[in-house]
Tab-separated table of C-alpha atoms and ligand atoms in Angstrom:
chain	number	residue	atom	x	y	z
R	1	MET	CA	84.240	43.095	87.396
R	2	ASP	CA	86.646	45.475	85.795
R	3	VAL	CA	85.296	47.409	82.912
R	4	PRO	CA	88.007	48.356	80.514
R	5	VAL	CA	87.803	51.953	79.526
R	6	VAL	CA	87.973	52.507	75.812
R	7	ARG	CA	88.195	56.061	74.731
R	8	SER	CA	87.849	57.729	71.353
R	9	ARG	CA	90.336	60.442	70.533
R	10	VAL	CA	87.998	63.310	70.136
R	11	ASP	CA	88.810	66.895	69.679
R	12	ALA	CA	86.522	68.461	72.288
R	13	ALA	CA	86.768	71.947	71.061
R	14	ARG	CA	85.833	70.782	67.596
R	15	VAL	CA	82.920	68.792	68.925
R	16	ARG	CA	81.755	72.060	70.781
R	17	SER	CA	82.122	74.180	67.608
R	18	VAL	CA	80.217	71.685	65.472
R	19	LEU	CA	77.430	71.169	68.048
R	20	ASP	CA	77.084	74.993	68.243
R	21	ALA	CA	76.767	75.220	64.489
R	22	ALA	CA	74.189	72.321	64.612
R	23	ARG	CA	72.124	74.074	67.112
R	24	VAL	CA	71.977	77.142	64.902
R	25	LEU	CA	70.410	74.827	62.341
R	26	SER	CA	68.115	73.236	64.960
R	27	LEU	CA	69.648	69.968	64.218
R	28	ASP	CA	70.136	68.952	67.730
R	29	SER	CA	66.578	68.024	68.352
R	30	GLY	CA	65.534	64.964	66.554
R	31	MET	CA	65.726	63.826	63.022
R	32	ALA	CA	66.416	65.871	59.905
R	33	PRO	CA	63.579	65.700	57.594
R	34	ARG	CA	63.894	62.796	55.093
R	35	ARG	CA	62.591	64.945	52.249
R	36	PRO	CA	63.564	68.552	53.052
R	37	SER	CA	61.347	71.362	52.131
R	38	PRO	CA	62.576	73.647	49.305
R	39	ALA	CA	64.079	75.807	52.071
R	40	GLY	CA	65.632	72.709	53.623
R	41	ALA	CA	67.019	71.581	50.282
R	42	SER	CA	68.939	74.863	49.840
R	43	ARG	CA	70.450	74.285	53.243
R	44	ARG	CA	71.324	70.775	52.522
R	45	PRO	CA	74.959	71.092	51.761
R	46	VAL	CA	75.357	73.030	55.051
R	47	LEU	CA	73.503	70.184	56.865
R	48	HIS	CA	75.772	67.577	55.312
R	49	ALA	CA	78.864	69.550	56.166
R	50	VAL	CA	77.706	69.911	59.762
R	51	LEU	CA	76.815	66.185	60.039
R	52	GLY	CA	79.977	65.230	58.320
R	53	ALA	CA	82.052	67.447	60.582
R	54	LEU	CA	80.358	66.157	63.755
R	55	ALA	CA	80.724	62.613	62.697
R	56	ALA	CA	84.502	63.260	62.054
R	57	ALA	CA	84.914	64.718	65.448
R	58	VAL	CA	82.916	62.090	67.378
R	59	ALA	CA	83.582	58.975	65.250
R	60	PRO	CA	85.268	56.693	64.655
R	61	PRO	CA	84.126	56.088	68.146
R	62	THR	CA	86.992	54.395	69.707
R	63	VAL	CA	90.748	54.083	69.598
R	64	ALA	CA	91.815	55.986	66.418
R	65	ARG	CA	94.704	54.457	64.443
R	66	PRO	CA	97.340	56.809	63.249
R	67	GLY	CA	96.385	57.835	59.761
R	68	ALA	CA	92.918	56.381	60.000
R	69	THR	CA	90.204	58.012	57.875
R	70	ARG	CA	88.493	60.532	60.006
R	71	GLY	CA	86.137	62.375	57.604
R	72	PRO	CA	83.184	60.308	56.725
R	73	ALA	CA	80.684	61.700	54.299
R	74	VAL	CA	77.541	61.227	56.445
R	75	GLN	CA	74.351	61.598	54.577
R	76	ILE	CA	70.923	62.486	56.074
R	77	GLY	CA	69.532	59.355	54.750
R	78	LEU	CA	70.635	56.644	52.290
R	79	PRO	CA	68.872	57.092	48.997
R	80	PRO	CA	67.477	53.925	47.478
R	81	ASP	CA	69.827	54.153	44.502
R	82	ALA	CA	72.748	53.791	46.736
R	83	VAL	CA	71.511	50.328	47.876
R	84	ALA	CA	72.925	48.478	44.788
R	85	PRO	CA	76.396	49.936	44.750
R	86	THR	CA	76.579	49.443	48.592
R	87	LEU	CA	75.609	45.802	48.230
R	88	ARG	CA	78.193	45.289	45.416
R	89	ALA	CA	80.960	46.698	47.749
R	90	VAL	CA	79.604	44.359	50.499
R	91	ALA	CA	79.907	41.297	48.158
R	92	ALA	CA	83.466	42.303	47.115
R	93	GLN	CA	84.335	42.509	50.840
R	94	VAL	CA	82.779	39.188	51.889
R	95	ALA	CA	84.450	37.580	48.915
R	96	THR	CA	87.856	38.452	50.524
R	97	LEU	CA	86.653	36.940	53.884
R	98	LEU	CA	85.355	33.826	52.111
R	99	ALA	CA	88.692	33.479	50.398
R	100	ARG	CA	90.521	33.434	53.696
R	101	LEU	CA	88.598	30.480	55.131
R	102	PRO	CA	90.278	27.024	54.954
R	103	ASP	CA	87.023	25.112	55.218
R	104	ALA	CA	83.323	25.538	55.878
R	105	GLU	CA	83.524	23.754	59.323
R	106	ARG	CA	83.913	26.814	61.547
R	107	MET	CA	82.304	30.299	61.042
R	108	PRO	CA	83.908	33.637	61.026
R	109	ARG	CA	82.620	35.622	64.017
R	110	THR	CA	85.048	38.647	64.524
R	111	ILE	CA	88.764	39.585	64.592
R	112	GLU	CA	90.647	39.634	67.716
R	113	ARG	CA	93.999	41.404	67.893
R	114	GLY	CA	94.277	40.967	64.176
R	115	THR	CA	93.459	37.228	64.060
R	116	LEU	CA	90.234	36.011	62.522
R	117	VAL	CA	88.010	34.249	65.116
R	118	ARG	CA	86.154	31.235	63.780
R	119	VAL	CA	83.564	29.564	65.947
R	120	ALA	CA	82.169	26.036	66.080
R	121	ARG	CA	78.541	25.363	65.017
R	122	GLU	CA	77.316	25.442	68.665
R	123	ASP	CA	78.245	29.038	69.112
R	124	TRP	CA	75.132	31.393	69.002
R	125	THR	CA	76.627	33.298	66.041
R	126	SER	CA	77.207	30.297	63.686
R	127	GLY	CA	74.269	30.906	61.422
R	128	PHE	CA	75.118	34.537	60.499
R	129	PHE	CA	77.997	33.777	58.007
R	130	PRO	CA	75.852	31.201	56.030
R	131	GLY	CA	72.943	33.772	56.401
R	132	LEU	CA	75.119	36.544	54.929
R	133	LEU	CA	76.095	34.358	52.019
R	134	TRP	CA	72.365	33.686	51.323
R	135	LEU	CA	71.569	37.391	51.470
R	136	LEU	CA	74.333	38.140	48.892
R	137	HIS	CA	72.807	35.495	46.603
R	138	GLU	CA	69.435	37.375	47.111
R	139	ALA	CA	71.243	40.669	46.372
R	140	THR	CA	73.199	39.555	43.359
R	141	GLY	CA	71.319	36.592	41.904
R	142	GLU	CA	74.795	34.859	41.466
R	143	PRO	CA	74.870	31.132	41.790
R	144	ALA	CA	78.331	31.186	43.405
R	145	TRP	CA	76.957	32.855	46.521
R	146	ARG	CA	74.123	30.274	46.676
R	147	ASP	CA	76.653	27.420	46.387
R	148	ALA	CA	78.821	28.841	49.064
R	149	ALA	CA	75.822	29.570	51.285
R	150	ARG	CA	74.720	25.876	50.895
R	151	ARG	CA	78.111	24.673	51.737
R	152	PHE	CA	78.335	26.548	55.090
R	153	THR	CA	74.584	25.862	55.904
R	154	ARG	CA	75.189	22.171	55.674
R	155	THR	CA	77.638	22.393	58.405
R	156	LEU	CA	74.931	23.425	60.832
R	157	GLU	CA	72.626	20.325	60.088
R	158	PRO	CA	73.333	18.614	63.451
R	159	LEU	CA	71.927	21.751	65.292
R	160	ARG	CA	68.500	20.198	64.523
R	161	HIS	CA	68.944	18.416	67.709
R	162	PHE	CA	70.638	21.081	69.718
R	163	ARG	CA	69.272	21.835	73.182
R	164	ASP	CA	72.144	23.449	75.058
R	165	HIS	CA	71.008	27.017	74.797
R	166	HIS	CA	68.192	29.135	73.254
R	167	ASP	CA	69.768	30.526	70.156
R	168	THR	CA	68.598	27.869	67.758
R	169	GLY	CA	66.422	30.473	66.109
R	170	PHE	CA	69.381	32.570	65.037
R	171	MET	CA	71.522	29.567	64.158
R	172	LEU	CA	69.058	27.684	62.035
R	173	GLY	CA	66.886	30.534	60.997
R	174	CYS	CA	69.581	32.609	59.352
R	175	SER	CA	71.108	29.571	57.515
R	176	TYR	CA	68.316	26.993	56.765
R	177	GLY	CA	65.540	29.720	57.068
R	178	ASN	CA	67.222	31.770	54.210
R	179	ALA	CA	67.979	28.506	52.234
R	180	LEU	CA	64.227	27.603	52.343
R	181	ARG	CA	63.385	31.113	51.166
R	182	LEU	CA	65.835	31.387	48.394
R	183	ALA	CA	66.746	27.904	47.196
R	184	GLU	CA	65.109	25.153	48.966
R	185	ALA	CA	66.581	21.687	48.974
R	186	PRO	CA	65.012	18.389	50.182
R	187	GLY	CA	65.283	18.184	53.915
R	188	ASP	CA	65.492	21.849	54.734
R	189	ARG	CA	62.092	21.967	56.252
R	190	ALA	CA	62.752	18.819	58.460
R	191	VAL	CA	65.814	20.363	59.785
R	192	LEU	CA	63.948	23.590	60.770
R	193	VAL	CA	60.990	21.577	62.299
R	194	ASP	CA	63.381	19.414	64.296
R	195	GLY	CA	65.349	22.452	65.520
R	196	ALA	CA	62.094	24.124	66.646
R	197	ARG	CA	61.053	21.030	68.599
R	198	ALA	CA	64.593	20.880	70.244
R	199	LEU	CA	64.228	24.621	71.169
R	200	ALA	CA	60.726	24.011	72.661
R	201	THR	CA	62.231	21.548	75.063
R	202	ARG	CA	63.812	24.618	76.817
R	203	PHE	CA	60.357	25.946	77.642
R	204	ASP	CA	59.008	25.293	81.137
R	205	PRO	CA	55.390	25.933	81.436
R	206	ARG	CA	55.688	26.810	85.159
R	207	VAL	CA	57.776	29.846	84.195
R	208	GLY	CA	56.155	30.426	80.789
R	209	LEU	CA	59.358	31.267	79.062
R	210	ILE	CA	62.111	29.548	77.191
R	211	ARG	CA	65.337	29.192	79.345
R	212	SER	CA	68.126	31.157	77.768
R	213	TRP	CA	71.259	29.555	79.288
R	214	ASP	CA	72.188	26.597	81.551
R	215	HIS	CA	75.393	28.276	82.746
R	216	GLY	CA	75.836	31.114	85.224
R	217	ARG	CA	74.739	32.144	88.634
R	218	TRP	CA	70.975	32.297	87.723
R	219	ALA	CA	68.193	30.064	88.559
R	220	TYR	CA	66.264	30.427	85.260
R	221	PRO	CA	67.699	33.153	83.048
R	222	VAL	CA	65.822	34.627	80.218
R	223	ILE	CA	67.314	37.416	78.071
R	224	ILE	CA	65.532	39.772	75.805
R	225	ASP	CA	67.608	38.555	72.854
R	226	ASN	CA	65.420	35.325	73.139
R	227	LEU	CA	62.688	37.003	71.223
R	228	MET	CA	64.725	36.556	68.135
R	229	ASN	CA	64.353	32.734	68.414
R	230	LEU	CA	60.612	32.657	68.309
R	231	GLU	CA	60.142	33.015	64.545
R	232	LEU	CA	61.536	29.523	64.188
R	233	LEU	CA	58.633	28.319	66.539
R	234	THR	CA	55.862	30.237	64.749
R	235	TRP	CA	57.060	29.090	61.259
R	236	ALA	CA	57.422	25.403	62.494
R	237	SER	CA	53.985	25.457	64.091
R	238	ARG	CA	52.505	26.443	60.693
R	239	GLU	CA	54.739	23.862	58.984
R	240	SER	CA	54.042	20.934	61.227
R	241	GLY	CA	50.513	21.842	62.312
R	242	ASP	CA	51.538	21.667	65.894
R	243	PRO	CA	49.811	24.520	67.732
R	244	GLY	CA	51.920	23.860	70.830
R	245	LEU	CA	54.995	25.506	69.241
R	246	LEU	CA	53.047	28.772	68.465
R	247	GLY	CA	51.650	28.633	71.966
R	248	ILE	CA	55.204	28.554	73.368
R	249	ALA	CA	56.206	31.450	71.249
R	250	VAL	CA	53.259	33.504	72.342
R	251	ARG	CA	53.693	32.731	75.960
R	252	HIS	CA	57.287	33.584	75.681
R	253	ALA	CA	56.770	36.932	74.033
R	254	ASP	CA	53.970	37.830	76.618
R	255	GLY	CA	56.336	36.978	79.426
R	256	THR	CA	59.089	39.080	77.965
R	257	LEU	CA	56.552	41.932	77.478
R	258	ALA	CA	55.517	41.628	81.092
R	259	HIS	CA	59.003	41.317	82.602
R	260	HIS	CA	61.703	42.763	80.474
R	261	CYS	CA	59.963	45.871	79.120
R	262	ARG	CA	59.705	49.031	81.000
R	263	PRO	CA	56.913	51.756	80.630
R	264	ASP	CA	59.359	54.254	79.078
R	265	GLY	CA	59.952	51.743	76.123
R	266	GLY	CA	63.313	50.736	77.389
R	267	SER	CA	64.286	47.273	78.229
R	268	PHE	CA	66.073	45.027	80.810
R	269	HIS	CA	68.577	42.636	79.426
R	270	LEU	CA	68.107	39.691	81.742
R	271	VAL	CA	65.386	38.464	84.119
R	272	ASP	CA	65.957	35.530	86.403
R	273	PHE	CA	62.809	33.504	87.453
R	274	ASP	CA	62.237	31.149	90.201
R	275	PRO	CA	61.700	27.852	88.244
R	276	ALA	CA	59.173	26.415	90.771
R	277	SER	CA	56.880	29.409	91.065
R	278	GLY	CA	57.629	31.411	87.900
R	279	ALA	CA	58.260	34.410	90.119
R	280	VAL	CA	60.792	37.104	89.075
R	281	ARG	CA	63.962	36.715	91.302
R	282	ALA	CA	65.881	39.504	89.791
R	283	ARG	CA	66.297	41.860	86.843
R	284	GLY	CA	69.659	42.802	85.507
R	285	THR	CA	72.166	42.837	82.765
R	286	VAL	CA	75.132	40.777	81.460
R	287	GLN	CA	76.310	42.880	78.587
R	288	GLY	CA	74.824	46.192	79.469
R	289	ALA	CA	76.299	49.051	81.543
R	290	ALA	CA	74.054	48.567	84.560
R	291	ASP	CA	71.187	46.398	85.828
R	292	ARG	CA	68.680	49.168	85.078
R	293	SER	CA	70.257	50.442	81.945
R	294	THR	CA	68.958	49.746	78.262
R	295	TRP	CA	71.737	47.835	76.510
R	296	ALA	CA	71.645	49.109	72.996
R	297	ARG	CA	71.652	45.635	71.178
R	298	GLY	CA	69.139	44.263	73.712
R	299	GLN	CA	66.788	46.979	72.756
R	300	ALA	CA	67.329	46.357	69.100
R	301	TRP	CA	66.634	42.585	69.593
R	302	GLY	CA	63.415	43.568	71.491
R	303	LEU	CA	62.311	46.019	68.769
R	304	TYR	CA	62.936	43.480	66.025
R	305	GLY	CA	61.491	40.591	67.979
R	306	PHE	CA	58.233	42.245	68.804
R	307	THR	CA	57.856	43.463	65.257
R	308	ALA	CA	58.347	40.084	63.979
R	309	MET	CA	55.960	38.582	66.501
R	310	TYR	CA	53.360	41.059	65.382
R	311	ARG	CA	53.924	40.026	61.667
R	312	GLU	CA	53.633	36.303	62.690
R	313	THR	CA	50.507	36.570	65.102
R	314	ARG	CA	48.860	39.910	64.319
R	315	HIS	CA	48.350	40.427	68.190
R	316	ALA	CA	48.117	44.185	68.575
R	317	ARG	CA	49.986	44.103	71.873
R	318	TYR	CA	53.262	43.167	70.104
R	319	LEU	CA	52.867	45.945	67.515
R	320	GLN	CA	52.297	48.436	70.428
R	321	GLN	CA	55.408	47.131	72.309
R	322	ALA	CA	57.460	47.425	69.037
R	323	GLU	CA	56.179	51.039	68.618
R	324	ARG	CA	57.186	51.905	72.201
R	325	MET	CA	60.616	50.521	71.732
R	326	ALA	CA	60.933	52.414	68.500
R	327	ARG	CA	59.902	55.732	70.088
R	328	PHE	CA	62.420	55.069	72.916
R	329	VAL	CA	65.184	54.901	70.254
R	330	ILE	CA	63.969	57.519	67.850
R	331	ASP	CA	63.493	60.095	70.610
R	332	HIS	CA	66.592	59.170	72.761
R	333	PRO	CA	68.447	62.243	73.799
R	334	ARG	CA	71.740	60.338	73.668
R	335	LEU	CA	71.368	58.942	70.161
R	336	PRO	CA	74.264	60.656	68.428
R	337	VAL	CA	73.768	62.828	65.404
R	338	ASP	CA	75.085	60.195	63.114
R	339	ARG	CA	72.397	57.762	64.590
R	340	VAL	CA	74.746	54.906	65.524
R	341	PRO	CA	74.017	54.379	69.228
R	342	PHE	CA	76.521	54.152	72.025
R	343	TRP	CA	76.762	50.498	73.174
R	344	ASP	CA	74.389	51.208	75.943
R	345	TYR	CA	71.687	54.041	75.949
R	346	ASP	CA	72.856	54.705	79.442
R	347	ALA	CA	76.669	54.138	78.721
R	348	PRO	CA	78.955	56.115	81.033
R	349	GLY	CA	81.395	58.467	79.298
R	350	VAL	CA	79.189	59.784	76.441
R	351	PRO	CA	80.126	61.174	73.963
R	352	LEU	CA	83.425	59.244	74.291
R	353	ALA	CA	81.844	55.847	74.901
R	354	PRO	CA	82.188	53.099	72.118
R	355	ARG	CA	79.397	52.935	69.499
R	356	ASP	CA	77.879	49.667	68.480
R	357	ALA	CA	77.371	49.265	64.749
R	358	SER	CA	75.612	45.984	65.276
R	359	ALA	CA	72.866	47.606	67.364
R	360	ALA	CA	72.345	50.312	64.497
R	361	ALA	CA	72.264	47.607	61.882
R	362	ILE	CA	69.609	45.511	63.816
R	363	THR	CA	67.605	48.657	64.635
R	364	ALA	CA	67.609	49.936	61.084
R	365	SER	CA	66.317	46.551	59.794
R	366	ALA	CA	63.714	46.296	62.415
R	367	LEU	CA	62.555	49.896	61.885
R	368	LEU	CA	62.026	49.336	58.171
R	369	GLU	CA	59.669	46.369	58.875
R	370	LEU	CA	57.807	48.194	61.717
R	371	ALA	CA	57.293	51.143	59.218
R	372	SER	CA	55.552	48.753	56.881
R	373	LEU	CA	53.158	47.328	59.671
R	374	THR	CA	52.426	50.284	61.900
R	375	ALA	CA	49.141	52.200	61.258
R	376	ASP	CA	50.776	55.416	62.802
R	377	ALA	CA	51.982	57.120	59.623
R	378	ALA	CA	54.051	59.685	61.532
R	379	LEU	CA	55.824	56.992	63.363
R	380	ALA	CA	56.340	54.955	60.127
R	381	ALA	CA	58.000	58.148	58.508
R	382	ARG	CA	60.312	58.704	61.461
R	383	ALA	CA	61.187	55.059	61.674
R	384	ARG	CA	62.231	54.957	57.928
R	385	ALA	CA	64.088	58.201	58.404
R	386	LEU	CA	66.088	56.868	61.266
R	387	ALA	CA	66.833	53.583	59.462
R	388	ALA	CA	67.905	55.542	56.316
R	389	ALA	CA	70.169	57.747	58.463
R	390	GLN	CA	71.710	54.746	60.305
R	391	LEU	CA	72.310	52.968	56.953
R	392	ALA	CA	73.934	56.090	55.600
R	393	THR	CA	76.294	56.300	58.413
R	394	LEU	CA	77.065	52.572	58.364
R	395	SER	CA	77.798	52.916	54.534
R	396	SER	CA	80.214	55.820	55.186
R	397	PRO	CA	83.988	55.307	55.553
R	398	ALA	CA	83.633	55.760	59.349
R	399	TYR	CA	82.024	52.379	59.558
R	400	PHE	CA	82.290	50.606	56.211
R	401	ALA	CA	85.620	49.094	55.886
R	402	ALA	CA	88.113	49.846	53.159
R	403	PRO	CA	88.403	46.941	50.430
R	404	GLY	CA	90.303	43.961	51.905
R	405	GLU	CA	90.688	45.533	55.399
R	406	ASN	CA	88.851	44.828	58.609
R	407	GLY	CA	89.635	41.178	58.203
R	408	GLY	CA	87.199	40.967	55.357
R	409	PHE	CA	84.260	41.949	57.491
R	410	VAL	CA	82.099	44.875	56.280
R	411	LEU	CA	81.335	46.989	59.280
R	412	ARG	CA	83.730	48.359	61.894
R	413	HIS	CA	83.015	49.520	65.361
R	414	SER	CA	80.748	47.026	67.089
R	415	VAL	CA	80.633	45.891	70.653
R	416	GLY	CA	80.089	42.398	71.840
R	417	ALA	CA	80.226	42.391	75.591
R	418	LEU	CA	81.927	45.420	77.042
R	419	PRO	CA	81.512	44.652	80.812
R	420	HIS	CA	83.480	41.362	80.026
R	421	GLY	CA	86.229	43.207	78.151
R	422	ALA	CA	85.159	41.207	75.040
R	423	GLU	CA	84.829	42.399	71.502
R	424	ILE	CA	85.138	46.078	71.963
R	425	ASP	CA	85.250	48.177	68.896
R	426	VAL	CA	85.536	45.178	66.464
R	427	PRO	CA	83.735	43.842	63.520
R	428	LEU	CA	80.988	41.336	64.277
R	429	VAL	CA	79.465	39.014	61.720
R	430	TYR	CA	75.914	39.691	62.877
R	431	ALA	CA	76.344	43.428	62.247
R	432	ASP	CA	77.211	42.733	58.641
R	433	TYR	CA	74.206	40.303	58.391
R	434	TYR	CA	71.688	42.738	59.637
R	435	PHE	CA	73.315	45.599	57.621
R	436	VAL	CA	72.667	43.595	54.372
R	437	GLU	CA	69.297	42.575	55.520
R	438	ALA	CA	68.323	46.204	56.218
R	439	MET	CA	69.857	47.305	52.860
R	440	LEU	CA	67.743	44.725	51.014
R	441	ARG	CA	64.679	46.006	52.925
R	442	LEU	CA	65.472	49.610	52.157
R	443	GLY	CA	66.114	48.795	48.405
R	444	ARG	CA	62.793	46.815	48.318
R	445	GLY	CA	60.849	49.476	50.246
R	446	VAL	CA	58.896	46.721	52.071
R	447	ARG	CA	59.393	44.264	54.674
R	448	ARG	CA	60.640	40.735	54.203
R	449	GLY	CA	58.577	38.173	56.119
G	501	LIG	N1	72.536	37.455	71.726
G	501	LIG	C1	73.718	37.685	72.226
G	501	LIG	C2	74.244	39.156	71.847
G	501	LIG	O1	73.487	39.974	71.217
G	501	LIG	O2	75.291	39.528	72.273
């Protein structure tokens, strides 16, 4: 398959000079401290200047438009008092997107060649826009967001019987799950329980995992992303009193731990199983750079998914796996100074490869929850610091769209499926969703269950 080459216009000499300056300040090895010592504090303007200059040289990561803003004010970490104004700016931006939508039947996903892409409810991303509206209701308390969220959520009601792929957890969890949490209406619980039961039909006990897709060349494909759908099952198990749903979630998470996770904390995207024996047929990737690479968003889903499964079950093995995946990210030598990962941790062409803002947003949200659950205080501090740094960068003009631009989406520079030439350097609705979730978590200082 042809992989389109997307290059940023980067001034190599400038990158080198900034990196040299950064080395002088020992910034090239790991995170800058969240609370600098007094000596560090006096250096802070210099550090900011270096980070800002580096980000200006390296990001925006892909094709630069003539006249595009190139000088983001990257901060070391987003201070909590920046959360409220940022969320206000998000609300203003999403209001412009909402105003462009003719109806609540199809959901905005991205923009393609300047045109808004709206998807049907069966698309795996259909829950994120209603979810984003719910989170803005949570952030602002304004009833108008609640009413809009309810309108778009209702569109997804037929998904309670959906069995065609594994993403019911995303679709119903972000829409009806947030509805339940913030403004429950009669019938919400039944939709979620039905949806969980429909998802559970995709579990084959011989394999011990939920089958992700029915299409493609695989016998029984399971992608790491599927961990994100398990919370629907654990919740529905409690709600309905059916221990079988919890059992499926635990078996699936255990199977993912055994087959998708590497000892170094990295992850495979897709594992194909023999449906008769449950044996692994192959490990590979669909959206990553190579079969053995660690695709940045897959790693984020894994980190988030194991953290959530630990919260849901308190099984220590899930916490340990989430910690391993967090360390892989935090310590990764190719995590850029502005902390937004390249689209794959093994992407060719670094530092010119596209970044993935969606991976950064999901990672930041997961790290904030992990920091509240881990007993390792040093890891918690490093996780919070990385999340705050990622959110600072995403809030800067390098990623955060100017009012009314970017088709009404909030974040620029995400990657959907680069090997397929699809959605490269675009806004993606799930980047915005997890960005807002992470901002709410940062503002609250604690996890949201
Ligand atoms: N779950 C599909 C994706 O992350 O692209």
